[in-house]
């Protein structure tokens, strides 16, 4: 596991194993009777809550096929297709290359299981492109990191965590994918908005249209590659199992690739695709096995219940405070771990506290997944940001902090659906969900403008304060708070519009 996914996860497992053995000498809250080596090994190896538990079982069945599907698609040229489509759509707009990075990374991330791999794959093209029109190198690396990390919360694959979540919660995978779709789209709209505001702030233009591919030509050349993804979604929506759907999606991708010579997979490319898929799946399997050991240690010692009770006590029974402390715990526990492993650990240790306070179970699990994923951007262990900095040549820590600012919506969205699961299509009418979408977009715009210091014009100090209050008001899904938040945001927009008009008159 150390050679495949790094040292962080094995260190975490070692700490939990030592905790299981030395429980009798632990201080107050963490104390337990302690277990012998024989008992620990028996629980981890022979039980269903250890190495061979649900996570590894899901990895060997659902996850492997979806990773293989992504590897096959990648070999057919799907990555280049995504980048070309993004270039054709957004390359000529204000700050075009950064928007290309957001769109392409979103597409790639939806079928990729790693934020770091996604950053490196698309960033090798998009980061130099961003620097070429004047984006600072730290900002260029941060854009790619923020966009690539978002792929871990975007259906259909969601870093493979969605499949484990479906097994833990006992609900169909397609329901999780459908619930996660709107929050993920809001996240990407927010990142795109932050990129646009930054470009406006510094007067960065797009690329000349003559340098960009034509959308019609791109779709004509490789548009058929999207058919397997549409087929996968169709099969899942029709109620077929993820295993059945992924298998036939792989078959479709192989068949569709034969339509044109530039996408056709010969035996060599096919072998490379299977090799890449197997290597990626091996990393997930090793992470799941290790995470299973953490789950085993937590269930054996009762630590999960203690932490859940501790979070509730810290929050004093207040949901907002408990959500805040759970957010901190999720970011800390998620640092440096693969997406699937961090979700498994957090689902045992953090999610129960939220469920105990009445948060809908799916909303609680998505809440901890979001903040576990955001740990990939959060210094000091901002692995995705560091990957972006490695390509851009920027400062790793600066890139990490800028990435957090760009992904600020990712800190707000989980609170929105935890407080009102209507954003996840849970117990909600279409009208109510639409209202939540509008207020959520307004909230992330206000928060993003406050963080970035620009809306229609440079944000004054008092405007920043008003925008923060607006975002906080929109965080609470109630008619009064939503009204206050919208009015404050409109007030800042009008204020800036008047100021811009005066500048034009003086000019």
GROMACS .gro file of C-alpha atoms in nm:
model
  507
    1UNK     CA    1   0.000   0.000   0.000
    2UNK     CA    2   0.282   0.242   0.084
    3UNK     CA    3   0.441   0.197  -0.259
    4UNK     CA    4   0.111   0.246  -0.442
    5UNK     CA    5  -0.073   0.521  -0.251
    6UNK     CA    6   0.203   0.674  -0.037
    7UNK     CA    7   0.290   0.672   0.331
    8UNK     CA    8  -0.006   0.865   0.477
    9UNK     CA    9  -0.258   0.580   0.479
   10UNK     CA   10  -0.022   0.313   0.623
   11UNK     CA   11   0.074   0.558   0.899
   12UNK     CA   12  -0.294   0.615   0.981
   13UNK     CA   13  -0.355   0.238   0.991
   14UNK     CA   14  -0.053   0.187   1.219
   15UNK     CA   15  -0.184   0.450   1.461
   16UNK     CA   16  -0.524   0.279   1.478
   17UNK     CA   17  -0.369  -0.065   1.530
   18UNK     CA   18  -0.154   0.069   1.814
   19UNK     CA   19  -0.463   0.234   1.959
   20UNK     CA   20  -0.645  -0.101   1.952
   21UNK     CA   21  -0.359  -0.269   2.142
   22UNK     CA   22  -0.271   0.004   2.393
   23UNK     CA   23  -0.625   0.119   2.475
   24UNK     CA   24  -0.581   0.068   2.850
   25UNK     CA   25  -0.313   0.340   2.871
   26UNK     CA   26  -0.500   0.597   2.662
   27UNK     CA   27  -0.622   0.914   2.837
   28UNK     CA   28  -0.986   0.953   2.952
   29UNK     CA   29  -1.208   0.997   2.646
   30UNK     CA   30  -1.003   0.760   2.428
   31UNK     CA   31  -0.950   0.485   2.686
   32UNK     CA   32  -1.073   0.130   2.629
   33UNK     CA   33  -0.976  -0.208   2.770
   34UNK     CA   34  -0.715  -0.289   2.503
   35UNK     CA   35  -0.708  -0.604   2.289
   36UNK     CA   36  -0.454  -0.880   2.235
   37UNK     CA   37  -0.279  -0.925   1.902
   38UNK     CA   38  -0.474  -1.247   1.845
   39UNK     CA   39  -0.807  -1.069   1.897
   40UNK     CA   40  -0.710  -0.779   1.671
   41UNK     CA   41  -0.591  -1.009   1.390
   42UNK     CA   42  -0.898  -1.228   1.419
   43UNK     CA   43  -1.129  -0.925   1.399
   44UNK     CA   44  -0.948  -0.770   1.103
   45UNK     CA   45  -0.886  -1.089   0.905
   46UNK     CA   46  -1.182  -1.315   0.979
   47UNK     CA   47  -1.462  -1.065   1.037
   48UNK     CA   48  -1.668  -0.864   0.792
   49UNK     CA   49  -1.557  -0.532   0.943
   50UNK     CA   50  -1.189  -0.561   0.861
   51UNK     CA   51  -0.970  -0.618   0.557
   52UNK     CA   52  -1.227  -0.826   0.370
   53UNK     CA   53  -1.522  -0.601   0.447
   54UNK     CA   54  -1.759  -0.398   0.232
   55UNK     CA   55  -1.494  -0.153   0.098
   56UNK     CA   56  -1.269  -0.422  -0.052
   57UNK     CA   57  -1.571  -0.612  -0.185
   58UNK     CA   58  -1.700  -0.301  -0.360
   59UNK     CA   59  -1.351  -0.230  -0.495
   60UNK     CA   60  -1.322  -0.578  -0.645
   61UNK     CA   61  -1.662  -0.559  -0.814
   62UNK     CA   62  -1.813  -0.218  -0.896
   63UNK     CA   63  -1.505   0.001  -0.874
   64UNK     CA   64  -1.274  -0.215  -1.086
   65UNK     CA   65  -1.512  -0.214  -1.383
   66UNK     CA   66  -1.568   0.162  -1.369
   67UNK     CA   67  -1.195   0.230  -1.349
   68UNK     CA   68  -1.139  -0.002  -1.644
   69UNK     CA   69  -1.413   0.183  -1.832
   70UNK     CA   70  -1.235   0.514  -1.771
   71UNK     CA   71  -0.899   0.370  -1.881
   72UNK     CA   72  -1.047   0.237  -2.207
   73UNK     CA   73  -1.215   0.572  -2.280
   74UNK     CA   74  -0.890   0.754  -2.212
   75UNK     CA   75  -0.702   0.538  -2.463
   76UNK     CA   76  -0.959   0.614  -2.733
   77UNK     CA   77  -0.870   0.984  -2.706
   78UNK     CA   78  -1.153   1.097  -2.481
   79UNK     CA   79  -0.920   1.328  -2.284
   80UNK     CA   80  -0.816   1.518  -2.597
   81UNK     CA   81  -1.182   1.532  -2.703
   82UNK     CA   82  -1.282   1.692  -2.371
   83UNK     CA   83  -1.003   1.951  -2.398
   84UNK     CA   84  -1.090   2.036  -2.760
   85UNK     CA   85  -1.460   2.075  -2.675
   86UNK     CA   86  -1.370   2.303  -2.384
   87UNK     CA   87  -1.135   2.505  -2.608
   88UNK     CA   88  -1.405   2.546  -2.872
   89UNK     CA   89  -1.669   2.652  -2.618
   90UNK     CA   90  -1.475   2.881  -2.385
   91UNK     CA   91  -1.128   2.944  -2.528
   92UNK     CA   92  -1.220   3.280  -2.686
   93UNK     CA   93  -1.399   3.422  -2.381
   94UNK     CA   94  -1.250   3.644  -2.107
   95UNK     CA   95  -0.985   3.437  -1.930
   96UNK     CA   96  -1.055   3.158  -2.179
   97UNK     CA   97  -0.771   2.912  -2.098
   98UNK     CA   98  -0.869   2.902  -1.729
   99UNK     CA   99  -1.228   2.826  -1.825
  100UNK     CA  100  -1.099   2.555  -2.057
  101UNK     CA  101  -0.918   2.405  -1.757
  102UNK     CA  102  -1.237   2.408  -1.549
  103UNK     CA  103  -1.452   2.246  -1.820
  104UNK     CA  104  -1.194   1.989  -1.932
  105UNK     CA  105  -1.102   1.894  -1.576
  106UNK     CA  106  -1.467   1.853  -1.487
  107UNK     CA  107  -1.521   1.620  -1.781
  108UNK     CA  108  -1.208   1.420  -1.707
  109UNK     CA  109  -1.267   1.416  -1.333
  110UNK     CA  110  -1.613   1.266  -1.380
  111UNK     CA  111  -1.454   0.942  -1.502
  112UNK     CA  112  -1.120   0.970  -1.317
  113UNK     CA  113  -1.069   0.838  -0.964
  114UNK     CA  114  -0.792   1.072  -0.848
  115UNK     CA  115  -0.767   1.450  -0.810
  116UNK     CA  116  -0.388   1.438  -0.845
  117UNK     CA  117  -0.399   1.223  -1.161
  118UNK     CA  118  -0.660   1.455  -1.309
  119UNK     CA  119  -0.451   1.763  -1.225
  120UNK     CA  120  -0.144   1.618  -1.394
  121UNK     CA  121  -0.333   1.484  -1.697
  122UNK     CA  122  -0.521   1.799  -1.799
  123UNK     CA  123  -0.286   2.043  -1.628
  124UNK     CA  124   0.007   1.954  -1.852
  125UNK     CA  125  -0.190   2.123  -2.133
  126UNK     CA  126  -0.406   2.385  -1.960
  127UNK     CA  127  -0.155   2.536  -1.714
  128UNK     CA  128   0.097   2.651  -1.981
  129UNK     CA  129  -0.200   2.783  -2.180
  130UNK     CA  130  -0.318   2.991  -1.883
  131UNK     CA  131   0.031   3.130  -1.825
  132UNK     CA  132   0.054   3.226  -2.192
  133UNK     CA  133  -0.224   3.489  -2.160
  134UNK     CA  134  -0.096   3.639  -1.835
  135UNK     CA  135  -0.234   3.431  -1.547
  136UNK     CA  136   0.010   3.417  -1.256
  137UNK     CA  137   0.175   3.075  -1.226
  138UNK     CA  138   0.039   3.022  -0.874
  139UNK     CA  139  -0.312   3.104  -0.992
  140UNK     CA  140  -0.281   2.881  -1.300
  141UNK     CA  141  -0.182   2.581  -1.088
  142UNK     CA  142  -0.460   2.658  -0.841
  143UNK     CA  143  -0.729   2.672  -1.110
  144UNK     CA  144  -0.633   2.329  -1.237
  145UNK     CA  145  -0.617   2.184  -0.885
  146UNK     CA  146  -0.957   2.326  -0.784
  147UNK     CA  147  -1.123   2.207  -1.104
  148UNK     CA  148  -0.963   1.862  -1.094
  149UNK     CA  149  -1.050   1.806  -0.729
  150UNK     CA  150  -1.414   1.882  -0.808
  151UNK     CA  151  -1.418   1.570  -1.025
  152UNK     CA  152  -1.423   1.361  -0.707
  153UNK     CA  153  -1.773   1.491  -0.626
  154UNK     CA  154  -1.904   1.481  -0.984
  155UNK     CA  155  -2.101   1.175  -1.106
  156UNK     CA  156  -2.073   0.916  -1.243
  157UNK     CA  157  -1.755   0.785  -1.072
  158UNK     CA  158  -1.705   1.036  -0.783
  159UNK     CA  159  -1.362   0.897  -0.700
  160UNK     CA  160  -1.523   0.551  -0.659
  161UNK     CA  161  -1.662   0.662  -0.321
  162UNK     CA  162  -2.021   0.659  -0.449
  163UNK     CA  163  -2.017   0.279  -0.485
  164UNK     CA  164  -1.901   0.228  -0.127
  165UNK     CA  165  -2.157   0.484  -0.011
  166UNK     CA  166  -2.435   0.292  -0.185
  167UNK     CA  167  -2.337  -0.025   0.001
  168UNK     CA  168  -2.303   0.151   0.338
  169UNK     CA  169  -2.641   0.326   0.308
  170UNK     CA  170  -2.819   0.040   0.134
  171UNK     CA  171  -2.955   0.260  -0.146
  172UNK     CA  172  -2.913   0.236  -0.526
  173UNK     CA  173  -2.600   0.391  -0.672
  174UNK     CA  174  -2.802   0.589  -0.928
  175UNK     CA  175  -2.984   0.767  -0.645
  176UNK     CA  176  -2.653   0.886  -0.502
  177UNK     CA  177  -2.532   0.999  -0.845
  178UNK     CA  178  -2.857   1.190  -0.907
  179UNK     CA  179  -2.845   1.353  -0.564
  180UNK     CA  180  -2.481   1.460  -0.608
  181UNK     CA  181  -2.531   1.609  -0.956
  182UNK     CA  182  -2.676   1.953  -0.872
  183UNK     CA  183  -2.430   2.037  -0.590
  184UNK     CA  184  -2.141   1.934  -0.817
  185UNK     CA  185  -2.267   2.153  -1.103
  186UNK     CA  186  -2.306   2.446  -0.860
  187UNK     CA  187  -1.945   2.389  -0.750
  188UNK     CA  188  -1.818   2.407  -1.109
  189UNK     CA  189  -2.029   2.714  -1.186
  190UNK     CA  190  -1.876   2.878  -0.879
  191UNK     CA  191  -1.518   2.791  -0.982
  192UNK     CA  192  -1.591   2.918  -1.334
  193UNK     CA  193  -1.729   3.242  -1.186
  194UNK     CA  194  -1.418   3.288  -0.969
  195UNK     CA  195  -1.199   3.240  -1.276
  196UNK     CA  196  -1.408   3.491  -1.474
  197UNK     CA  197  -1.391   3.751  -1.196
  198UNK     CA  198  -1.013   3.708  -1.171
  199UNK     CA  199  -0.980   3.759  -1.547
  200UNK     CA  200  -1.198   4.073  -1.530
  201UNK     CA  201  -0.996   4.201  -1.234
  202UNK     CA  202  -0.668   4.184  -1.427
  203UNK     CA  203  -0.803   4.243  -1.779
  204UNK     CA  204  -0.708   3.901  -1.914
  205UNK     CA  205  -0.847   3.822  -2.259
  206UNK     CA  206  -0.925   3.495  -2.432
  207UNK     CA  207  -0.740   3.322  -2.714
  208UNK     CA  208  -0.782   3.430  -3.078
  209UNK     CA  209  -1.056   3.226  -3.247
  210UNK     CA  210  -0.823   3.125  -3.528
  211UNK     CA  211  -0.609   2.935  -3.275
  212UNK     CA  212  -0.906   2.736  -3.148
  213UNK     CA  213  -1.062   2.417  -3.282
  214UNK     CA  214  -1.411   2.439  -3.433
  215UNK     CA  215  -1.676   2.270  -3.220
  216UNK     CA  216  -1.844   2.112  -3.522
  217UNK     CA  217  -1.519   1.956  -3.642
  218UNK     CA  218  -1.432   1.828  -3.294
  219UNK     CA  219  -1.772   1.665  -3.250
  220UNK     CA  220  -1.760   1.521  -3.601
  221UNK     CA  221  -1.416   1.371  -3.541
  222UNK     CA  222  -1.465   1.225  -3.193
  223UNK     CA  223  -1.820   1.297  -3.084
  224UNK     CA  224  -1.908   0.929  -3.107
  225UNK     CA  225  -1.688   0.867  -2.800
  226UNK     CA  226  -1.957   1.019  -2.577
  227UNK     CA  227  -2.202   0.740  -2.665
  228UNK     CA  228  -2.064   0.488  -2.408
  229UNK     CA  229  -2.104   0.745  -2.129
  230UNK     CA  230  -2.462   0.816  -2.235
  231UNK     CA  231  -2.520   0.441  -2.257
  232UNK     CA  232  -2.385   0.394  -1.904
  233UNK     CA  233  -2.618   0.663  -1.767
  234UNK     CA  234  -2.914   0.511  -1.955
  235UNK     CA  235  -2.852   0.163  -1.814
  236UNK     CA  236  -2.816   0.296  -1.459
  237UNK     CA  237  -3.133   0.505  -1.488
  238UNK     CA  238  -3.322   0.201  -1.619
  239UNK     CA  239  -3.233   0.022  -1.297
  240UNK     CA  240  -2.961  -0.217  -1.412
  241UNK     CA  241  -2.687  -0.295  -1.159
  242UNK     CA  242  -2.362  -0.094  -1.168
  243UNK     CA  243  -2.168  -0.412  -1.259
  244UNK     CA  244  -2.396  -0.489  -1.555
  245UNK     CA  245  -2.396  -0.124  -1.667
  246UNK     CA  246  -2.018  -0.082  -1.643
  247UNK     CA  247  -1.952  -0.409  -1.829
  248UNK     CA  248  -2.170  -0.312  -2.124
  249UNK     CA  249  -2.031   0.042  -2.119
  250UNK     CA  250  -1.683  -0.108  -2.168
  251UNK     CA  251  -1.814  -0.322  -2.454
  252UNK     CA  252  -1.978  -0.013  -2.608
  253UNK     CA  253  -1.659   0.192  -2.580
  254UNK     CA  254  -1.459  -0.081  -2.754
  255UNK     CA  255  -1.718  -0.112  -3.031
  256UNK     CA  256  -1.767   0.263  -3.078
  257UNK     CA  257  -1.392   0.325  -3.094
  258UNK     CA  258  -1.378   0.112  -3.410
  259UNK     CA  259  -1.597   0.359  -3.601
  260UNK     CA  260  -1.303   0.584  -3.693
  261UNK     CA  261  -0.937   0.508  -3.741
  262UNK     CA  262  -0.813   0.790  -3.512
  263UNK     CA  263  -1.002   0.647  -3.214
  264UNK     CA  264  -0.963   0.278  -3.297
  265UNK     CA  265  -0.793   0.059  -3.037
  266UNK     CA  266  -0.545  -0.192  -3.175
  267UNK     CA  267  -0.424  -0.481  -2.962
  268UNK     CA  268  -0.135  -0.278  -2.824
  269UNK     CA  269  -0.355   0.014  -2.714
  270UNK     CA  270  -0.614  -0.227  -2.576
  271UNK     CA  271  -0.346  -0.399  -2.370
  272UNK     CA  272  -0.221  -0.061  -2.244
  273UNK     CA  273  -0.576   0.038  -2.148
  274UNK     CA  274  -0.624  -0.282  -1.948
  275UNK     CA  275  -0.282  -0.234  -1.787
  276UNK     CA  276  -0.362   0.126  -1.688
  277UNK     CA  277  -0.699   0.018  -1.552
  278UNK     CA  278  -0.546  -0.265  -1.350
  279UNK     CA  279  -0.279  -0.036  -1.203
  280UNK     CA  280  -0.537   0.224  -1.101
  281UNK     CA  281  -0.768  -0.041  -0.958
  282UNK     CA  282  -0.480  -0.188  -0.760
  283UNK     CA  283  -0.430   0.146  -0.586
  284UNK     CA  284  -0.799   0.167  -0.496
  285UNK     CA  285  -0.804  -0.195  -0.374
  286UNK     CA  286  -0.498  -0.143  -0.154
  287UNK     CA  287  -0.650   0.175  -0.013
  288UNK     CA  288  -0.982  -0.002   0.055
  289UNK     CA  289  -0.806  -0.291   0.231
  290UNK     CA  290  -0.614  -0.048   0.450
  291UNK     CA  291  -0.925   0.159   0.518
  292UNK     CA  292  -1.101  -0.163   0.612
  293UNK     CA  293  -0.840  -0.213   0.885
  294UNK     CA  294  -0.921   0.133   1.020
  295UNK     CA  295  -1.292   0.047   1.013
  296UNK     CA  296  -1.216  -0.275   1.201
  297UNK     CA  297  -1.014  -0.093   1.467
  298UNK     CA  298  -1.288   0.167   1.510
  299UNK     CA  299  -1.566  -0.091   1.549
  300UNK     CA  300  -1.358  -0.311   1.780
  301UNK     CA  301  -1.271  -0.027   2.018
  302UNK     CA  302  -1.596   0.169   1.992
  303UNK     CA  303  -1.401   0.478   1.884
  304UNK     CA  304  -1.658   0.573   1.620
  305UNK     CA  305  -1.935   0.611   1.877
  306UNK     CA  306  -1.703   0.807   2.107
  307UNK     CA  307  -1.607   1.051   1.831
  308UNK     CA  308  -1.970   1.091   1.723
  309UNK     CA  309  -2.070   1.169   2.082
  310UNK     CA  310  -1.769   1.397   2.118
  311UNK     CA  311  -1.863   1.600   1.810
  312UNK     CA  312  -2.220   1.638   1.937
  313UNK     CA  313  -2.087   1.746   2.279
  314UNK     CA  314  -1.848   1.999   2.121
  315UNK     CA  315  -2.138   2.142   1.926
  316UNK     CA  316  -2.352   2.153   2.238
  317UNK     CA  317  -2.633   1.985   2.046
  318UNK     CA  318  -2.633   2.276   1.797
  319UNK     CA  319  -2.646   2.150   1.439
  320UNK     CA  320  -2.447   2.437   1.284
  321UNK     CA  321  -2.164   2.399   1.537
  322UNK     CA  322  -2.161   2.021   1.497
  323UNK     CA  323  -2.143   2.064   1.118
  324UNK     CA  324  -1.849   2.301   1.167
  325UNK     CA  325  -1.656   2.062   1.393
  326UNK     CA  326  -1.735   1.773   1.157
  327UNK     CA  327  -1.598   1.982   0.869
  328UNK     CA  328  -1.270   2.038   1.056
  329UNK     CA  329  -1.244   1.668   1.144
  330UNK     CA  330  -1.316   1.566   0.784
  331UNK     CA  331  -1.049   1.796   0.642
  332UNK     CA  332  -0.789   1.680   0.894
  333UNK     CA  333  -0.867   1.310   0.853
  334UNK     CA  334  -0.887   1.342   0.474
  335UNK     CA  335  -0.543   1.496   0.420
  336UNK     CA  336  -0.318   1.289   0.196
  337UNK     CA  337  -0.554   0.991   0.163
  338UNK     CA  338  -0.711   0.849  -0.156
  339UNK     CA  339  -1.075   0.952  -0.206
  340UNK     CA  340  -1.225   0.610  -0.134
  341UNK     CA  341  -1.015   0.555   0.179
  342UNK     CA  342  -1.093   0.897   0.326
  343UNK     CA  343  -1.467   0.846   0.267
  344UNK     CA  344  -1.464   0.504   0.436
  345UNK     CA  345  -1.283   0.637   0.744
  346UNK     CA  346  -1.499   0.948   0.771
  347UNK     CA  347  -1.824   0.756   0.721
  348UNK     CA  348  -1.743   0.552   1.033
  349UNK     CA  349  -1.602   0.833   1.248
  350UNK     CA  350  -1.777   1.158   1.150
  351UNK     CA  351  -2.106   1.094   0.969
  352UNK     CA  352  -2.287   0.929   1.266
  353UNK     CA  353  -2.270   1.254   1.466
  354UNK     CA  354  -2.465   1.437   1.196
  355UNK     CA  355  -2.722   1.159   1.159
  356UNK     CA  356  -2.775   1.166   1.537
  357UNK     CA  357  -2.871   1.534   1.510
  358UNK     CA  358  -3.127   1.468   1.238
  359UNK     CA  359  -2.927   1.524   0.918
  360UNK     CA  360  -3.058   1.301   0.641
  361UNK     CA  361  -2.810   1.005   0.609
  362UNK     CA  362  -2.725   1.064   0.241
  363UNK     CA  363  -2.672   1.436   0.309
  364UNK     CA  364  -2.449   1.350   0.606
  365UNK     CA  365  -2.232   1.114   0.400
  366UNK     CA  366  -2.201   1.360   0.112
  367UNK     CA  367  -2.111   1.631   0.366
  368UNK     CA  368  -1.812   1.440   0.496
  369UNK     CA  369  -1.714   1.332   0.142
  370UNK     CA  370  -1.705   1.696   0.026
  371UNK     CA  371  -1.473   1.808   0.303
  372UNK     CA  372  -1.260   1.496   0.276
  373UNK     CA  373  -1.211   1.579  -0.092
  374UNK     CA  374  -1.140   1.948  -0.021
  375UNK     CA  375  -0.851   1.829   0.197
  376UNK     CA  376  -0.668   1.769  -0.134
  377UNK     CA  377  -0.659   2.148  -0.175
  378UNK     CA  378  -0.607   2.252   0.186
  379UNK     CA  379  -0.250   2.329   0.303
  380UNK     CA  380  -0.032   2.192   0.448
  381UNK     CA  381  -0.114   1.857   0.275
  382UNK     CA  382  -0.269   1.996  -0.044
  383UNK     CA  383  -0.167   1.713  -0.276
  384UNK     CA  384  -0.367   1.833  -0.579
  385UNK     CA  385  -0.245   2.191  -0.538
  386UNK     CA  386   0.113   2.069  -0.508
  387UNK     CA  387   0.072   1.873  -0.832
  388UNK     CA  388  -0.054   2.190  -1.002
  389UNK     CA  389   0.237   2.391  -0.861
  390UNK     CA  390   0.479   2.129  -0.991
  391UNK     CA  391   0.357   2.190  -1.346
  392UNK     CA  392   0.321   2.570  -1.320
  393UNK     CA  393   0.652   2.625  -1.143
  394UNK     CA  394   0.473   2.821  -0.872
  395UNK     CA  395   0.499   2.820  -0.494
  396UNK     CA  396   0.324   2.514  -0.350
  397UNK     CA  397   0.176   2.684  -0.043
  398UNK     CA  398   0.058   2.991  -0.236
  399UNK     CA  399  -0.101   2.764  -0.495
  400UNK     CA  400  -0.278   2.575  -0.217
  401UNK     CA  401  -0.423   2.888  -0.055
  402UNK     CA  402  -0.538   3.026  -0.391
  403UNK     CA  403  -0.697   2.689  -0.473
  404UNK     CA  404  -0.892   2.704  -0.144
  405UNK     CA  405  -1.015   3.052  -0.240
  406UNK     CA  406  -1.124   2.932  -0.584
  407UNK     CA  407  -1.298   2.631  -0.430
  408UNK     CA  408  -1.467   2.841  -0.161
  409UNK     CA  409  -1.806   2.719  -0.285
  410UNK     CA  410  -1.703   2.370  -0.180
  411UNK     CA  411  -1.701   2.495   0.180
  412UNK     CA  412  -2.054   2.635   0.151
  413UNK     CA  413  -2.245   2.380  -0.059
  414UNK     CA  414  -2.229   2.094   0.198
  415UNK     CA  415  -2.388   2.317   0.461
  416UNK     CA  416  -2.667   2.402   0.218
  417UNK     CA  417  -2.770   2.042   0.153
  418UNK     CA  418  -2.710   1.934   0.513
  419UNK     CA  419  -2.951   2.202   0.635
  420UNK     CA  420  -3.200   2.139   0.354
  421UNK     CA  421  -3.162   1.809   0.162
  422UNK     CA  422  -3.400   1.942  -0.103
  423UNK     CA  423  -3.084   2.035  -0.295
  424UNK     CA  424  -3.027   1.658  -0.323
  425UNK     CA  425  -3.385   1.593  -0.445
  426UNK     CA  426  -3.471   1.446  -0.104
  427UNK     CA  427  -3.826   1.512   0.024
  428UNK     CA  428  -3.857   1.816  -0.200
  429UNK     CA  429  -4.080   1.947  -0.478
  430UNK     CA  430  -3.932   2.069  -0.807
  431UNK     CA  431  -4.025   2.427  -0.718
  432UNK     CA  432  -3.853   2.411  -0.380
  433UNK     CA  433  -3.540   2.257  -0.534
  434UNK     CA  434  -3.528   2.533  -0.799
  435UNK     CA  435  -3.549   2.798  -0.525
  436UNK     CA  436  -3.263   2.626  -0.341
  437UNK     CA  437  -3.054   2.620  -0.660
  438UNK     CA  438  -3.106   2.994  -0.719
  439UNK     CA  439  -3.027   3.090  -0.357
  440UNK     CA  440  -2.726   2.856  -0.355
  441UNK     CA  441  -2.585   3.018  -0.670
  442UNK     CA  442  -2.643   3.363  -0.518
  443UNK     CA  443  -2.471   3.253  -0.198
  444UNK     CA  444  -2.161   3.113  -0.367
  445UNK     CA  445  -2.142   3.426  -0.587
  446UNK     CA  446  -2.148   3.650  -0.279
  447UNK     CA  447  -1.890   3.439  -0.098
  448UNK     CA  448  -1.670   3.412  -0.408
  449UNK     CA  449  -1.677   3.788  -0.470
  450UNK     CA  450  -1.588   3.853  -0.106
  451UNK     CA  451  -1.298   3.606  -0.122
  452UNK     CA  452  -1.172   3.724  -0.462
  453UNK     CA  453  -1.219   4.097  -0.401
  454UNK     CA  454  -1.402   4.160  -0.728
  455UNK     CA  455  -1.761   4.159  -0.854
  456UNK     CA  456  -1.844   4.420  -1.119
  457UNK     CA  457  -1.558   4.630  -0.982
  458UNK     CA  458  -1.295   4.599  -0.710
  459UNK     CA  459  -1.470   4.525  -0.380
  460UNK     CA  460  -1.445   4.790  -0.108
  461UNK     CA  461  -1.396   4.681   0.254
  462UNK     CA  462  -1.756   4.760   0.351
  463UNK     CA  463  -1.882   4.575   0.041
  464UNK     CA  464  -1.680   4.271   0.139
  465UNK     CA  465  -1.846   4.272   0.482
  466UNK     CA  466  -2.191   4.302   0.324
  467UNK     CA  467  -2.114   4.017   0.081
  468UNK     CA  468  -2.003   3.790   0.366
  469UNK     CA  469  -2.323   3.867   0.558
  470UNK     CA  470  -2.521   3.798   0.239
  471UNK     CA  471  -2.351   3.459   0.195
  472UNK     CA  472  -2.410   3.364   0.559
  473UNK     CA  473  -2.777   3.464   0.533
  474UNK     CA  474  -2.820   3.254   0.219
  475UNK     CA  475  -2.660   2.961   0.401
  476UNK     CA  476  -2.977   2.918   0.605
  477UNK     CA  477  -3.261   2.791   0.382
  478UNK     CA  478  -3.542   3.009   0.518
  479UNK     CA  479  -3.758   3.271   0.346
  480UNK     CA  480  -3.643   3.559   0.570
  481UNK     CA  481  -3.269   3.483   0.553
  482UNK     CA  482  -3.284   3.415   0.178
  483UNK     CA  483  -3.460   3.748   0.125
  484UNK     CA  484  -3.202   3.936   0.331
  485UNK     CA  485  -2.914   3.765   0.149
  486UNK     CA  486  -3.052   3.840  -0.198
  487UNK     CA  487  -3.128   4.205  -0.110
  488UNK     CA  488  -2.775   4.258   0.026
  489UNK     CA  489  -2.617   4.102  -0.285
  490UNK     CA  490  -2.833   4.316  -0.516
  491UNK     CA  491  -2.741   4.620  -0.307
  492UNK     CA  492  -2.369   4.562  -0.366
  493UNK     CA  493  -2.429   4.506  -0.739
  494UNK     CA  494  -2.623   4.835  -0.765
  495UNK     CA  495  -2.357   5.019  -0.563
  496UNK     CA  496  -2.081   4.896  -0.794
  497UNK     CA  497  -2.287   4.969  -1.106
  498UNK     CA  498  -2.333   5.331  -0.992
  499UNK     CA  499  -1.961   5.362  -0.914
  500UNK     CA  500  -1.866   5.229  -1.258
  501UNK     CA  501  -2.108   5.473  -1.425
  502UNK     CA  502  -1.949   5.765  -1.239
  503UNK     CA  503  -1.602   5.651  -1.351
  504UNK     CA  504  -1.721   5.643  -1.712
  505UNK     CA  505  -1.871   5.993  -1.683
  506UNK     CA  506  -1.548   6.130  -1.535
  507UNK     CA  507  -1.347   5.966  -1.813
   0.00000   0.00000   0.00000
